[in-house]
Amino acid sequence: MEINYPGGTRANHNNLKSKPTRFNTNYGDRGMGLESELNASNQYYLAHDIAVIHKKPTPVQIVRVNYPKRAAAVIKEAYFNKASTTDYNGVYRGHYIDFDAKETKNATAFPLSNFHQHQIEHMRKCIQQGGICFAIIKFVKTNDIFLFKATDLFQFWDAQKKGGRKSIPKLTIQELGYSINYQLQPLIPYLEAVDQLID
Amino acid sequence: MEINYPGGTRANHNNLKSKPTRFNTNYGDRGMGLESELNASNQYYLAHDIAVIHKKPTPVQIVRVNYPKRAAAVIKEAYFNKASTTDYNGVYRGHYIDFDAKETKNATAFPLSNFHQHQIEHMRKCIQQGGICFAIIKFVKTNDIFLFKATDLFQFWDAQKKGGRKSIPKLTIQELGYSINYQLQPLIPYLEAVDQLID
């Protein structure tokens, strides 16, 4: 519902309060829920000396900074950069771990457009060095979460490049991937699926 | 020399040009030279399929974003966050690699104040998981670069906490660390020292 002020003036949608909302709408729709859940899980793993895995900061190109005081720099102009890698990496049981987390509203398939070419290339190079790479995929409509191996992802990625389908059927993800059930601590126990990859 | 405009008006030091300079002065003094050199070296390692090691983006707390167009978000207010980890990590020869790069103008010792408690703790936890952790230390007056093992760093860090000296003598770094000589490609061949750590 749109609220009109007396006299027909439209509500001001440019006030300070509306901006963080728009920010969330544009950047948080895909991944913010899953991202928070994974961050909480990684905090649990870190606090319990199980693994050291962090989300990398959002890459930002800083153009202009103000220094009202020496200690309090304010960035006044900056732009979002495209990430050149995946979002998460770290170390677990002697292994280099590298993955990206993706949410989809699609009920029956995971669209490959969620990935960028450079992220696929990054994972290929990490695997070449002996790292363990995968995607954490969440179907938000049903809250289903899967760990899907990067090597399986590559098959669909490469097929798409040759004219194949632009998404991975959920049935295939259920078949090839590892289903992860929410629990209390950690919220998303994805390292149990990583254990199966390692062993 | 300060330029005064006719009529005694002082030059405007708030113009666009002056701001990036001040930014460089405050944030780039310590580490920018070494950082660029390491980034170039890591690019070389990546391009030649030798290792996948990246510098993490600067952590920034984004407060306000404008969307003049849908595709062109401009960050209008943001703040620098303290990093909770080291700056560099990645995978090499099956090993998780994690390090920080530090420059010092000091000629005879490396001040431990270059590190923060949380960085030390992060490296301890990575080693516990089987990662390889170290510092790349550059003495800028003489352009001497060393790889210094995190486990050696911890000795000095812990001694300092018990009232010991607040720096590591350069002689000690020469003795315990691995000297790295600049070369053409890569500029800083620090993985040769990592090879010695692994083997």
PDB file of C-alpha atoms in Angstrom, chain B:
ATOM      1  CA  MET B   1      55.622  25.914  -1.101  1.00  0.00           C
ATOM      2  CA  GLU B   2      52.145  27.219  -0.453  1.00  0.00           C
ATOM      3  CA  ILE B   3      50.422  29.038  -3.273  1.00  0.00           C
ATOM      4  CA  ASN B   4      48.248  31.995  -2.367  1.00  0.00           C
ATOM      5  CA  TYR B   5      45.739  33.264  -4.857  1.00  0.00           C
ATOM      6  CA  PRO B   6      45.630  37.011  -5.622  1.00  0.00           C
ATOM      7  CA  GLY B   7      43.803  38.690  -2.783  1.00  0.00           C
ATOM      8  CA  GLY B   8      45.267  36.377  -0.200  1.00  0.00           C
ATOM      9  CA  THR B   9      42.870  33.470  -0.702  1.00  0.00           C
ATOM     10  CA  ARG B  10      44.524  30.194   0.208  1.00  0.00           C
ATOM     11  CA  ALA B  11      44.592  27.381  -2.299  1.00  0.00           C
ATOM     12  CA  ASN B  12      41.702  24.986  -1.840  1.00  0.00           C
ATOM     13  CA  HIS B  13      43.106  21.832  -0.341  1.00  0.00           C
ATOM     14  CA  ASN B  14      39.743  20.145  -0.423  1.00  0.00           C
ATOM     15  CA  ASN B  15      39.712  19.596  -4.152  1.00  0.00           C
ATOM     16  CA  LEU B  16      39.256  16.148  -5.614  1.00  0.00           C
ATOM     17  CA  LYS B  17      42.917  15.746  -6.446  1.00  0.00           C
ATOM     18  CA  SER B  18      44.156  16.102  -2.892  1.00  0.00           C
ATOM     19  CA  LYS B  19      41.984  13.406  -1.426  1.00  0.00           C
ATOM     20  CA  PRO B  20      43.483  10.305  -3.011  1.00  0.00           C
ATOM     21  CA  THR B  21      46.901  11.601  -1.964  1.00  0.00           C
ATOM     22  CA  ARG B  22      45.873  11.833   1.670  1.00  0.00           C
ATOM     23  CA  PHE B  23      44.367   8.378   1.388  1.00  0.00           C
ATOM     24  CA  ASN B  24      47.669   6.992   0.166  1.00  0.00           C
ATOM     25  CA  THR B  25      49.542   8.750   2.927  1.00  0.00           C
ATOM     26  CA  ASN B  26      47.439   7.295   5.693  1.00  0.00           C
ATOM     27  CA  TYR B  27      46.872   3.766   4.488  1.00  0.00           C
ATOM     28  CA  GLY B  28      49.675   3.070   2.100  1.00  0.00           C
ATOM     29  CA  ASP B  29      52.772   4.031   4.045  1.00  0.00           C
ATOM     30  CA  ARG B  30      53.114   0.683   5.643  1.00  0.00           C
ATOM     31  CA  GLY B  31      52.817  -2.198   3.202  1.00  0.00           C
ATOM     32  CA  MET B  32      51.683  -0.665  -0.104  1.00  0.00           C
ATOM     33  CA  GLY B  33      55.013  -1.209  -1.845  1.00  0.00           C
ATOM     34  CA  LEU B  34      55.397  -4.746  -0.612  1.00  0.00           C
ATOM     35  CA  GLU B  35      51.703  -5.401  -1.242  1.00  0.00           C
ATOM     36  CA  SER B  36      51.976  -4.457  -4.911  1.00  0.00           C
ATOM     37  CA  GLU B  37      55.097  -6.570  -5.278  1.00  0.00           C
ATOM     38  CA  LEU B  38      53.378  -9.573  -3.715  1.00  0.00           C
ATOM     39  CA  ASN B  39      50.257  -9.097  -5.828  1.00  0.00           C
ATOM     40  CA  ALA B  40      52.400  -9.129  -8.962  1.00  0.00           C
ATOM     41  CA  SER B  41      54.181 -12.259  -7.724  1.00  0.00           C
ATOM     42  CA  ASN B  42      50.876 -13.978  -6.963  1.00  0.00           C
ATOM     43  CA  GLN B  43      49.595 -13.081 -10.429  1.00  0.00           C
ATOM     44  CA  TYR B  44      52.668 -14.724 -11.895  1.00  0.00           C
ATOM     45  CA  TYR B  45      52.159 -17.852  -9.768  1.00  0.00           C
ATOM     46  CA  LEU B  46      48.482 -17.978 -10.791  1.00  0.00           C
ATOM     47  CA  ALA B  47      49.111 -17.468 -14.503  1.00  0.00           C
ATOM     48  CA  HIS B  48      51.736 -20.236 -14.491  1.00  0.00           C
ATOM     49  CA  ASP B  49      49.591 -22.699 -12.510  1.00  0.00           C
ATOM     50  CA  ILE B  50      52.069 -22.694  -9.645  1.00  0.00           C
ATOM     51  CA  ALA B  51      49.776 -21.585  -6.830  1.00  0.00           C
ATOM     52  CA  VAL B  52      46.432 -19.880  -6.182  1.00  0.00           C
ATOM     53  CA  ILE B  53      47.110 -17.178  -3.603  1.00  0.00           C
ATOM     54  CA  HIS B  54      45.149 -13.926  -3.353  1.00  0.00           C
ATOM     55  CA  LYS B  55      45.111 -10.870  -1.152  1.00  0.00           C
ATOM     56  CA  LYS B  56      41.759 -10.503   0.558  1.00  0.00           C
ATOM     57  CA  PRO B  57      39.801  -7.326  -0.155  1.00  0.00           C
ATOM     58  CA  THR B  58      39.998  -4.527   2.428  1.00  0.00           C
ATOM     59  CA  PRO B  59      37.131  -5.089   4.878  1.00  0.00           C
ATOM     60  CA  VAL B  60      34.682  -2.224   4.599  1.00  0.00           C
ATOM     61  CA  GLN B  61      31.455  -1.566   6.529  1.00  0.00           C
ATOM     62  CA  ILE B  62      28.988  -0.220   3.990  1.00  0.00           C
ATOM     63  CA  VAL B  63      26.404   2.177   5.447  1.00  0.00           C
ATOM     64  CA  ARG B  64      24.842   4.033   2.553  1.00  0.00           C
ATOM     65  CA  VAL B  65      24.552   3.248  -1.161  1.00  0.00           C
ATOM     66  CA  ASN B  66      23.025   5.316  -3.957  1.00  0.00           C
ATOM     67  CA  TYR B  67      21.564   3.830  -7.113  1.00  0.00           C
ATOM     68  CA  PRO B  68      21.544   6.515  -9.807  1.00  0.00           C
ATOM     69  CA  LYS B  69      21.026   3.672 -12.246  1.00  0.00           C
ATOM     70  CA  ARG B  70      20.227   0.100 -11.453  1.00  0.00           C
ATOM     71  CA  ALA B  71      23.561  -1.180 -12.673  1.00  0.00           C
ATOM     72  CA  ALA B  72      25.723   1.542 -11.130  1.00  0.00           C
ATOM     73  CA  ALA B  73      25.636   1.455  -7.351  1.00  0.00           C
ATOM     74  CA  VAL B  74      27.740   4.150  -5.669  1.00  0.00           C
ATOM     75  CA  ILE B  75      28.779   3.653  -2.066  1.00  0.00           C
ATOM     76  CA  LYS B  76      28.363   7.073  -0.412  1.00  0.00           C
ATOM     77  CA  GLU B  77      29.234   6.186   3.171  1.00  0.00           C
ATOM     78  CA  ALA B  78      31.430   3.367   4.416  1.00  0.00           C
ATOM     79  CA  TYR B  79      34.066   2.752   7.069  1.00  0.00           C
ATOM     80  CA  PHE B  80      37.246   0.712   7.292  1.00  0.00           C
ATOM     81  CA  ASN B  81      36.837  -2.411   9.410  1.00  0.00           C
ATOM     82  CA  LYS B  82      39.624  -4.121  11.287  1.00  0.00           C
ATOM     83  CA  ALA B  83      40.669  -7.317   9.497  1.00  0.00           C
ATOM     84  CA  SER B  84      39.979 -10.443  11.553  1.00  0.00           C
ATOM     85  CA  THR B  85      42.475 -12.569   9.646  1.00  0.00           C
ATOM     86  CA  THR B  86      45.737 -12.176   7.768  1.00  0.00           C
ATOM     87  CA  ASP B  87      45.751 -10.571   4.318  1.00  0.00           C
ATOM     88  CA  TYR B  88      46.845 -13.434   2.071  1.00  0.00           C
ATOM     89  CA  ASN B  89      45.765 -17.032   1.719  1.00  0.00           C
ATOM     90  CA  GLY B  90      45.437 -19.748  -0.837  1.00  0.00           C
ATOM     91  CA  VAL B  91      46.585 -23.191  -1.909  1.00  0.00           C
ATOM     92  CA  TYR B  92      49.988 -24.451  -3.055  1.00  0.00           C
ATOM     93  CA  ARG B  93      51.109 -28.052  -3.623  1.00  0.00           C
ATOM     94  CA  GLY B  94      48.129 -29.340  -1.657  1.00  0.00           C
ATOM     95  CA  HIS B  95      48.846 -27.084   1.296  1.00  0.00           C
ATOM     96  CA  TYR B  96      46.800 -24.255   2.767  1.00  0.00           C
ATOM     97  CA  ILE B  97      48.973 -21.132   2.770  1.00  0.00           C
ATOM     98  CA  ASP B  98      48.241 -18.164   5.042  1.00  0.00           C
ATOM     99  CA  PHE B  99      50.412 -15.124   5.646  1.00  0.00           C
ATOM    100  CA  ASP B 100      50.658 -11.446   6.240  1.00  0.00           C
ATOM    101  CA  ALA B 101      53.061  -8.964   4.661  1.00  0.00           C
ATOM    102  CA  LYS B 102      54.688  -6.263   6.770  1.00  0.00           C
ATOM    103  CA  GLU B 103      57.100  -3.474   5.992  1.00  0.00           C
ATOM    104  CA  THR B 104      59.261  -1.683   8.522  1.00  0.00           C
ATOM    105  CA  LYS B 105      61.371   1.448   8.296  1.00  0.00           C
ATOM    106  CA  ASN B 106      63.311   0.259  11.282  1.00  0.00           C
ATOM    107  CA  ALA B 107      66.830  -0.780  10.190  1.00  0.00           C
ATOM    108  CA  THR B 108      67.815  -3.157  12.970  1.00  0.00           C
ATOM    109  CA  ALA B 109      64.609  -4.765  14.244  1.00  0.00           C
ATOM    110  CA  PHE B 110      61.018  -5.619  13.314  1.00  0.00           C
ATOM    111  CA  PRO B 111      58.532  -4.073  15.791  1.00  0.00           C
ATOM    112  CA  LEU B 112      55.943  -6.603  16.968  1.00  0.00           C
ATOM    113  CA  SER B 113      53.355  -3.798  17.039  1.00  0.00           C
ATOM    114  CA  ASN B 114      52.984  -4.485  13.297  1.00  0.00           C
ATOM    115  CA  PHE B 115      50.869  -7.484  14.299  1.00  0.00           C
ATOM    116  CA  HIS B 116      47.564  -7.588  16.123  1.00  0.00           C
ATOM    117  CA  GLN B 117      46.519 -10.214  18.650  1.00  0.00           C
ATOM    118  CA  HIS B 118      43.713 -11.498  16.382  1.00  0.00           C
ATOM    119  CA  GLN B 119      46.159 -12.058  13.500  1.00  0.00           C
ATOM    120  CA  ILE B 120      48.408 -14.138  15.737  1.00  0.00           C
ATOM    121  CA  GLU B 121      45.402 -16.133  16.981  1.00  0.00           C
ATOM    122  CA  HIS B 122      44.213 -16.663  13.414  1.00  0.00           C
ATOM    123  CA  MET B 123      47.603 -18.086  12.415  1.00  0.00           C
ATOM    124  CA  ARG B 124      47.697 -20.350  15.480  1.00  0.00           C
ATOM    125  CA  LYS B 125      44.310 -21.799  14.512  1.00  0.00           C
ATOM    126  CA  CYS B 126      45.373 -22.285  10.877  1.00  0.00           C
ATOM    127  CA  ILE B 127      48.506 -24.170  11.951  1.00  0.00           C
ATOM    128  CA  GLN B 128      46.356 -26.328  14.227  1.00  0.00           C
ATOM    129  CA  GLN B 129      44.371 -27.320  11.093  1.00  0.00           C
ATOM    130  CA  GLY B 130      47.548 -28.164   9.182  1.00  0.00           C
ATOM    131  CA  GLY B 131      48.039 -24.880   7.337  1.00  0.00           C
ATOM    132  CA  ILE B 132      51.382 -23.220   6.579  1.00  0.00           C
ATOM    133  CA  CYS B 133      51.627 -19.756   8.130  1.00  0.00           C
ATOM    134  CA  PHE B 134      54.301 -17.099   8.022  1.00  0.00           C
ATOM    135  CA  ALA B 135      55.075 -13.427   7.702  1.00  0.00           C
ATOM    136  CA  ILE B 136      56.781 -11.759   4.762  1.00  0.00           C
ATOM    137  CA  ILE B 137      58.859  -9.006   6.351  1.00  0.00           C
ATOM    138  CA  LYS B 138      60.488  -6.229   4.358  1.00  0.00           C
ATOM    139  CA  PHE B 139      63.103  -3.850   5.733  1.00  0.00           C
ATOM    140  CA  VAL B 140      62.430  -0.948   3.395  1.00  0.00           C
ATOM    141  CA  LYS B 141      65.692   0.929   4.053  1.00  0.00           C
ATOM    142  CA  THR B 142      67.757  -1.914   2.648  1.00  0.00           C
ATOM    143  CA  ASN B 143      65.077  -3.717   0.560  1.00  0.00           C
ATOM    144  CA  ASP B 144      65.735  -6.923   2.489  1.00  0.00           C
ATOM    145  CA  ILE B 145      62.862  -9.401   2.403  1.00  0.00           C
ATOM    146  CA  PHE B 146      62.450 -12.433   4.640  1.00  0.00           C
ATOM    147  CA  LEU B 147      59.948 -15.201   5.117  1.00  0.00           C
ATOM    148  CA  PHE B 148      59.594 -15.678   8.871  1.00  0.00           C
ATOM    149  CA  LYS B 149      57.715 -18.734  10.167  1.00  0.00           C
ATOM    150  CA  ALA B 150      54.630 -18.051  12.266  1.00  0.00           C
ATOM    151  CA  THR B 151      55.859 -20.519  14.899  1.00  0.00           C
ATOM    152  CA  ASP B 152      59.018 -18.428  15.341  1.00  0.00           C
ATOM    153  CA  LEU B 153      56.909 -15.269  15.453  1.00  0.00           C
ATOM    154  CA  PHE B 154      54.765 -16.781  18.228  1.00  0.00           C
ATOM    155  CA  GLN B 155      57.882 -17.236  20.408  1.00  0.00           C
ATOM    156  CA  PHE B 156      58.617 -13.526  20.296  1.00  0.00           C
ATOM    157  CA  TRP B 157      54.941 -12.577  20.585  1.00  0.00           C
ATOM    158  CA  ASP B 158      54.469 -14.691  23.719  1.00  0.00           C
ATOM    159  CA  ALA B 159      57.740 -13.476  25.256  1.00  0.00           C
ATOM    160  CA  GLN B 160      56.647  -9.887  24.680  1.00  0.00           C
ATOM    161  CA  LYS B 161      53.394 -10.559  26.549  1.00  0.00           C
ATOM    162  CA  LYS B 162      55.501 -11.706  29.503  1.00  0.00           C
ATOM    163  CA  GLY B 163      57.523  -8.495  29.490  1.00  0.00           C
ATOM    164  CA  GLY B 164      60.023  -9.449  26.793  1.00  0.00           C
ATOM    165  CA  ARG B 165      61.282  -7.205  23.991  1.00  0.00           C
ATOM    166  CA  LYS B 166      58.809  -5.465  21.707  1.00  0.00           C
ATOM    167  CA  SER B 167      60.653  -6.261  18.504  1.00  0.00           C
ATOM    168  CA  ILE B 168      62.522  -9.050  16.733  1.00  0.00           C
ATOM    169  CA  PRO B 169      66.166  -8.183  15.987  1.00  0.00           C
ATOM    170  CA  LYS B 170      66.943  -8.216  12.276  1.00  0.00           C
ATOM    171  CA  LEU B 171      69.855 -10.533  13.049  1.00  0.00           C
ATOM    172  CA  THR B 172      67.411 -13.075  14.460  1.00  0.00           C
ATOM    173  CA  ILE B 173      65.199 -12.780  11.397  1.00  0.00           C
ATOM    174  CA  GLN B 174      68.265 -13.360   9.210  1.00  0.00           C
ATOM    175  CA  GLU B 175      69.178 -16.388  11.308  1.00  0.00           C
ATOM    176  CA  LEU B 176      65.756 -18.066  11.667  1.00  0.00           C
ATOM    177  CA  GLY B 177      64.018 -16.741   8.543  1.00  0.00           C
ATOM    178  CA  TYR B 178      64.473 -17.331   4.829  1.00  0.00           C
ATOM    179  CA  SER B 179      66.029 -14.531   2.836  1.00  0.00           C
ATOM    180  CA  ILE B 180      64.185 -13.801  -0.426  1.00  0.00           C
ATOM    181  CA  ASN B 181      65.979 -12.042  -3.248  1.00  0.00           C
ATOM    182  CA  TYR B 182      64.108  -9.941  -5.765  1.00  0.00           C
ATOM    183  CA  GLN B 183      64.087 -11.408  -9.226  1.00  0.00           C
ATOM    184  CA  LEU B 184      62.259 -10.655 -12.446  1.00  0.00           C
ATOM    185  CA  GLN B 185      59.551 -13.278 -12.515  1.00  0.00           C
ATOM    186  CA  PRO B 186      58.108 -13.536  -9.984  1.00  0.00           C
ATOM    187  CA  LEU B 187      59.315 -10.362  -8.335  1.00  0.00           C
ATOM    188  CA  ILE B 188      59.316 -11.939  -4.879  1.00  0.00           C
ATOM    189  CA  PRO B 189      59.850 -15.713  -5.261  1.00  0.00           C
ATOM    190  CA  TYR B 190      58.619 -16.486  -1.750  1.00  0.00           C
ATOM    191  CA  LEU B 191      57.270 -19.925  -2.663  1.00  0.00           C
ATOM    192  CA  GLU B 192      60.865 -21.143  -2.917  1.00  0.00           C
ATOM    193  CA  ALA B 193      61.119 -20.490   0.804  1.00  0.00           C
ATOM    194  CA  VAL B 194      57.740 -22.206   1.311  1.00  0.00           C
ATOM    195  CA  ASP B 195      59.182 -25.249  -0.503  1.00  0.00           C
ATOM    196  CA  GLN B 196      61.847 -25.415   2.196  1.00  0.00           C
ATOM    197  CA  LEU B 197      59.148 -25.271   4.875  1.00  0.00           C
ATOM    198  CA  ILE B 198      57.230 -28.134   3.219  1.00  0.00           C
ATOM    199  CA  ASP B 199      60.165 -30.424   2.425  1.00  0.00           C
TER     200      ASP B 199
END
